[in-house]
């Protein structure tokens, strides 16, 4: 059977991959984009086996599933990419990407470094953005202040962050690395990076 995800990817605007250490500010920044540019961006809702955090909604932030359900769906070829992160499974389903691209929106994927490497093997052709904190100390403070992690999970995320920051230096891996120190400044850089694609969607919607 042919994979229609890729045909849609060729036709519509380029997706955006937002990656970077847990706690660097990816969700904060992408939520600002979705709010300011209503009708331009759409979020690719991932699947995960982790439990929802207070305030998170099933189907909006993630599709919360069991490991068994997720493994079966992966085996069935339903995912573009998947990864194990900090003791849980995460993955982007083909349906999640298609749902956004069917509306001719810029599809935003919030994924870890394993996801970036796997998306590179597809022909999704996204813009790759790495969001990083100014230092490991600041990253740790943000994660602690967010109050979402146990000590064990915090340690796993900080260990993964160190690896992530090193790998992100690989030439050509990311189109842009944004250091999220001042939120407004980081958001400004993100918008500058995506300006051309935003304009394309606006032009298409006008005509
Ligand atoms: N520029 C900033 N200055 C201070 N705090 C920030 C800044 N950007 C984000 N934060 C805060 O840092 C915390 C982590 O941000 P956020 O949840 O967006 O990170 P994330 O990269 O999406 O993490 P994860 O990958 O775990 O989902 C949040 O509490 C957020 O409010
Ligand atoms: N490879 C993938 N990584 C994903 C996906 N969805 C989220 N993530 C990444 O997981 C970590 C942790 O997220 P959290 O919500 O538990 O804090 C973070 O780095 C996300 O970018 C996915 O579908 N694939």
PDB file of N, CA, C and O in Angstrom, residues 85-112:
ATOM      1  N   UNK A  85      11.698   7.695  25.711  1.00  0.00           N
ATOM      2  CA  UNK A  85      12.335   8.853  26.353  1.00  0.00           C
ATOM      3  C   UNK A  85      11.956   8.850  27.832  1.00  0.00           C
ATOM      4  O   UNK A  85      10.772   8.812  28.163  1.00  0.00           O
ATOM      5  N   UNK A  86      12.972   8.902  28.684  1.00  0.00           N
ATOM      6  CA  UNK A  86      12.764   9.003  30.134  1.00  0.00           C
ATOM      7  C   UNK A  86      11.762   7.964  30.656  1.00  0.00           C
ATOM      8  O   UNK A  86      10.898   8.287  31.478  1.00  0.00           O
ATOM      9  N   UNK A  87      11.863   6.741  30.119  1.00  0.00           N
ATOM     10  CA  UNK A  87      11.033   5.647  30.632  1.00  0.00           C
ATOM     11  C   UNK A  87       9.650   5.532  30.018  1.00  0.00           C
ATOM     12  O   UNK A  87       8.848   4.701  30.452  1.00  0.00           O
ATOM     13  N   UNK A  88       9.365   6.366  29.026  1.00  0.00           N
ATOM     14  CA  UNK A  88       8.062   6.282  28.355  1.00  0.00           C
ATOM     15  C   UNK A  88       8.223   6.259  26.847  1.00  0.00           C
ATOM     16  O   UNK A  88       9.249   6.698  26.318  1.00  0.00           O
ATOM     17  N   UNK A  89       7.173   5.757  26.181  1.00  0.00           N
ATOM     18  CA  UNK A  89       7.181   5.753  24.711  1.00  0.00           C
ATOM     19  C   UNK A  89       6.494   7.018  24.191  1.00  0.00           C
ATOM     20  O   UNK A  89       5.515   7.487  24.794  1.00  0.00           O
ATOM     21  N   UNK A  90       7.022   7.534  23.094  1.00  0.00           N
ATOM     22  CA  UNK A  90       6.444   8.698  22.420  1.00  0.00           C
ATOM     23  C   UNK A  90       6.459   8.405  20.928  1.00  0.00           C
ATOM     24  O   UNK A  90       7.373   7.741  20.436  1.00  0.00           O
ATOM     25  N   UNK A  91       5.524   8.946  20.181  1.00  0.00           N
ATOM     26  CA  UNK A  91       5.567   8.742  18.738  1.00  0.00           C
ATOM     27  C   UNK A  91       4.611   9.636  17.979  1.00  0.00           C
ATOM     28  O   UNK A  91       3.592  10.087  18.508  1.00  0.00           O
ATOM     29  N   UNK A  92       4.981   9.871  16.732  1.00  0.00           N
ATOM     30  CA  UNK A  92       4.172  10.681  15.812  1.00  0.00           C
ATOM     31  C   UNK A  92       3.448   9.732  14.872  1.00  0.00           C
ATOM     32  O   UNK A  92       4.089   9.012  14.096  1.00  0.00           O
ATOM     33  N   UNK A  93       2.130   9.736  14.924  1.00  0.00           N
ATOM     34  CA  UNK A  93       1.390   8.853  14.009  1.00  0.00           C
ATOM     35  C   UNK A  93       1.255   9.526  12.644  1.00  0.00           C
ATOM     36  O   UNK A  93       1.276  10.767  12.541  1.00  0.00           O
ATOM     37  N   UNK A  94       1.096   8.714  11.629  1.00  0.00           N
ATOM     38  CA  UNK A  94       0.858   9.256  10.279  1.00  0.00           C
ATOM     39  C   UNK A  94      -0.435  10.060  10.291  1.00  0.00           C
ATOM     40  O   UNK A  94      -0.530  11.128   9.669  1.00  0.00           O
ATOM     41  N   UNK A  95      -1.422   9.567  11.051  1.00  0.00           N
ATOM     42  CA  UNK A  95      -2.724  10.250  11.111  1.00  0.00           C
ATOM     43  C   UNK A  95      -2.586  11.647  11.722  1.00  0.00           C
ATOM     44  O   UNK A  95      -3.277  12.579  11.294  1.00  0.00           O
ATOM     45  N   UNK A  96      -1.696  11.792  12.705  1.00  0.00           N
ATOM     46  CA  UNK A  96      -1.527  13.099  13.362  1.00  0.00           C
ATOM     47  C   UNK A  96      -0.998  14.134  12.373  1.00  0.00           C
ATOM     48  O   UNK A  96      -1.469  15.272  12.323  1.00  0.00           O
ATOM     49  N   UNK A  97      -0.038  13.727  11.573  1.00  0.00           N
ATOM     50  CA  UNK A  97       0.539  14.641  10.572  1.00  0.00           C
ATOM     51  C   UNK A  97      -0.483  14.918   9.471  1.00  0.00           C
ATOM     52  O   UNK A  97      -0.690  16.070   9.065  1.00  0.00           O
ATOM     53  N   UNK A  98      -1.143  13.873   9.025  1.00  0.00           N
ATOM     54  CA  UNK A  98      -2.129  14.037   7.941  1.00  0.00           C
ATOM     55  C   UNK A  98      -3.279  14.945   8.345  1.00  0.00           C
ATOM     56  O   UNK A  98      -3.779  15.725   7.543  1.00  0.00           O
ATOM     57  N   UNK A  99      -3.693  14.858   9.619  1.00  0.00           N
ATOM     58  CA  UNK A  99      -4.815  15.679  10.099  1.00  0.00           C
ATOM     59  C   UNK A  99      -4.495  17.164   9.951  1.00  0.00           C
ATOM     60  O   UNK A  99      -5.358  17.967   9.607  1.00  0.00           O
ATOM     61  N   UNK A 100      -3.241  17.520  10.197  1.00  0.00           N
ATOM     62  CA  UNK A 100      -2.825  18.927  10.085  1.00  0.00           C
ATOM     63  C   UNK A 100      -2.635  19.302   8.614  1.00  0.00           C
ATOM     64  O   UNK A 100      -3.112  20.346   8.148  1.00  0.00           O
ATOM     65  N   UNK A 101      -1.963  18.435   7.879  1.00  0.00           N
ATOM     66  CA  UNK A 101      -1.652  18.760   6.488  1.00  0.00           C
ATOM     67  C   UNK A 101      -2.904  18.795   5.605  1.00  0.00           C
ATOM     68  O   UNK A 101      -2.948  19.544   4.619  1.00  0.00           O
ATOM     69  N   UNK A 102      -3.919  18.021   5.987  1.00  0.00           N
ATOM     70  CA  UNK A 102      -5.175  18.032   5.214  1.00  0.00           C
ATOM     71  C   UNK A 102      -5.822  19.409   5.257  1.00  0.00           C
ATOM     72  O   UNK A 102      -6.586  19.773   4.367  1.00  0.00           O
ATOM     73  N   UNK A 103      -5.509  20.189   6.312  1.00  0.00           N
ATOM     74  CA  UNK A 103      -6.069  21.546   6.438  1.00  0.00           C
ATOM     75  C   UNK A 103      -5.136  22.587   5.839  1.00  0.00           C
ATOM     76  O   UNK A 103      -5.341  23.791   6.022  1.00  0.00           O
ATOM     77  N   UNK A 104      -4.082  22.124   5.196  1.00  0.00           N
ATOM     78  CA  UNK A 104      -3.088  23.004   4.580  1.00  0.00           C
ATOM     79  C   UNK A 104      -2.398  23.917   5.603  1.00  0.00           C
ATOM     80  O   UNK A 104      -2.044  25.058   5.306  1.00  0.00           O
ATOM     81  N   UNK A 105      -2.219  23.393   6.820  1.00  0.00           N
ATOM     82  CA  UNK A 105      -1.539  24.151   7.871  1.00  0.00           C
ATOM     83  C   UNK A 105      -0.087  23.693   7.983  1.00  0.00           C
ATOM     84  O   UNK A 105       0.262  22.589   7.555  1.00  0.00           O
ATOM     85  N   UNK A 106       0.732  24.556   8.577  1.00  0.00           N
ATOM     86  CA  UNK A 106       2.126  24.171   8.868  1.00  0.00           C
ATOM     87  C   UNK A 106       2.090  23.242  10.076  1.00  0.00           C
ATOM     88  O   UNK A 106       1.650  23.643  11.167  1.00  0.00           O
ATOM     89  N   UNK A 107       2.539  22.029   9.870  1.00  0.00           N
ATOM     90  CA  UNK A 107       2.462  21.012  10.916  1.00  0.00           C
ATOM     91  C   UNK A 107       3.660  21.132  11.867  1.00  0.00           C
ATOM     92  O   UNK A 107       4.809  21.043  11.428  1.00  0.00           O
ATOM     93  N   UNK A 108       3.388  21.331  13.159  1.00  0.00           N
ATOM     94  CA  UNK A 108       4.483  21.440  14.142  1.00  0.00           C
ATOM     95  C   UNK A 108       4.629  20.116  14.888  1.00  0.00           C
ATOM     96  O   UNK A 108       3.673  19.632  15.504  1.00  0.00           O
ATOM     97  N   UNK A 109       5.840  19.583  14.843  1.00  0.00           N
ATOM     98  CA  UNK A 109       6.144  18.359  15.582  1.00  0.00           C
ATOM     99  C   UNK A 109       7.080  18.707  16.737  1.00  0.00           C
ATOM    100  O   UNK A 109       8.146  19.298  16.516  1.00  0.00           O
ATOM    101  N   UNK A 110       6.688  18.376  17.956  1.00  0.00           N
ATOM    102  CA  UNK A 110       7.527  18.567  19.145  1.00  0.00           C
ATOM    103  C   UNK A 110       8.091  17.197  19.491  1.00  0.00           C
ATOM    104  O   UNK A 110       7.390  16.352  20.054  1.00  0.00           O
ATOM    105  N   UNK A 111       9.345  16.973  19.119  1.00  0.00           N
ATOM    106  CA  UNK A 111       9.908  15.618  19.250  1.00  0.00           C
ATOM    107  C   UNK A 111      11.337  15.655  19.797  1.00  0.00           C
ATOM    108  O   UNK A 111      12.024  16.664  19.691  1.00  0.00           O
ATOM    109  N   UNK A 112      11.773  14.539  20.356  1.00  0.00           N
ATOM    110  CA  UNK A 112      13.123  14.474  20.934  1.00  0.00           C
ATOM    111  C   UNK A 112      14.165  14.199  19.837  1.00  0.00           C
ATOM    112  O   UNK A 112      13.827  14.092  18.650  1.00  0.00           O
TER     113      UNK A 112
END
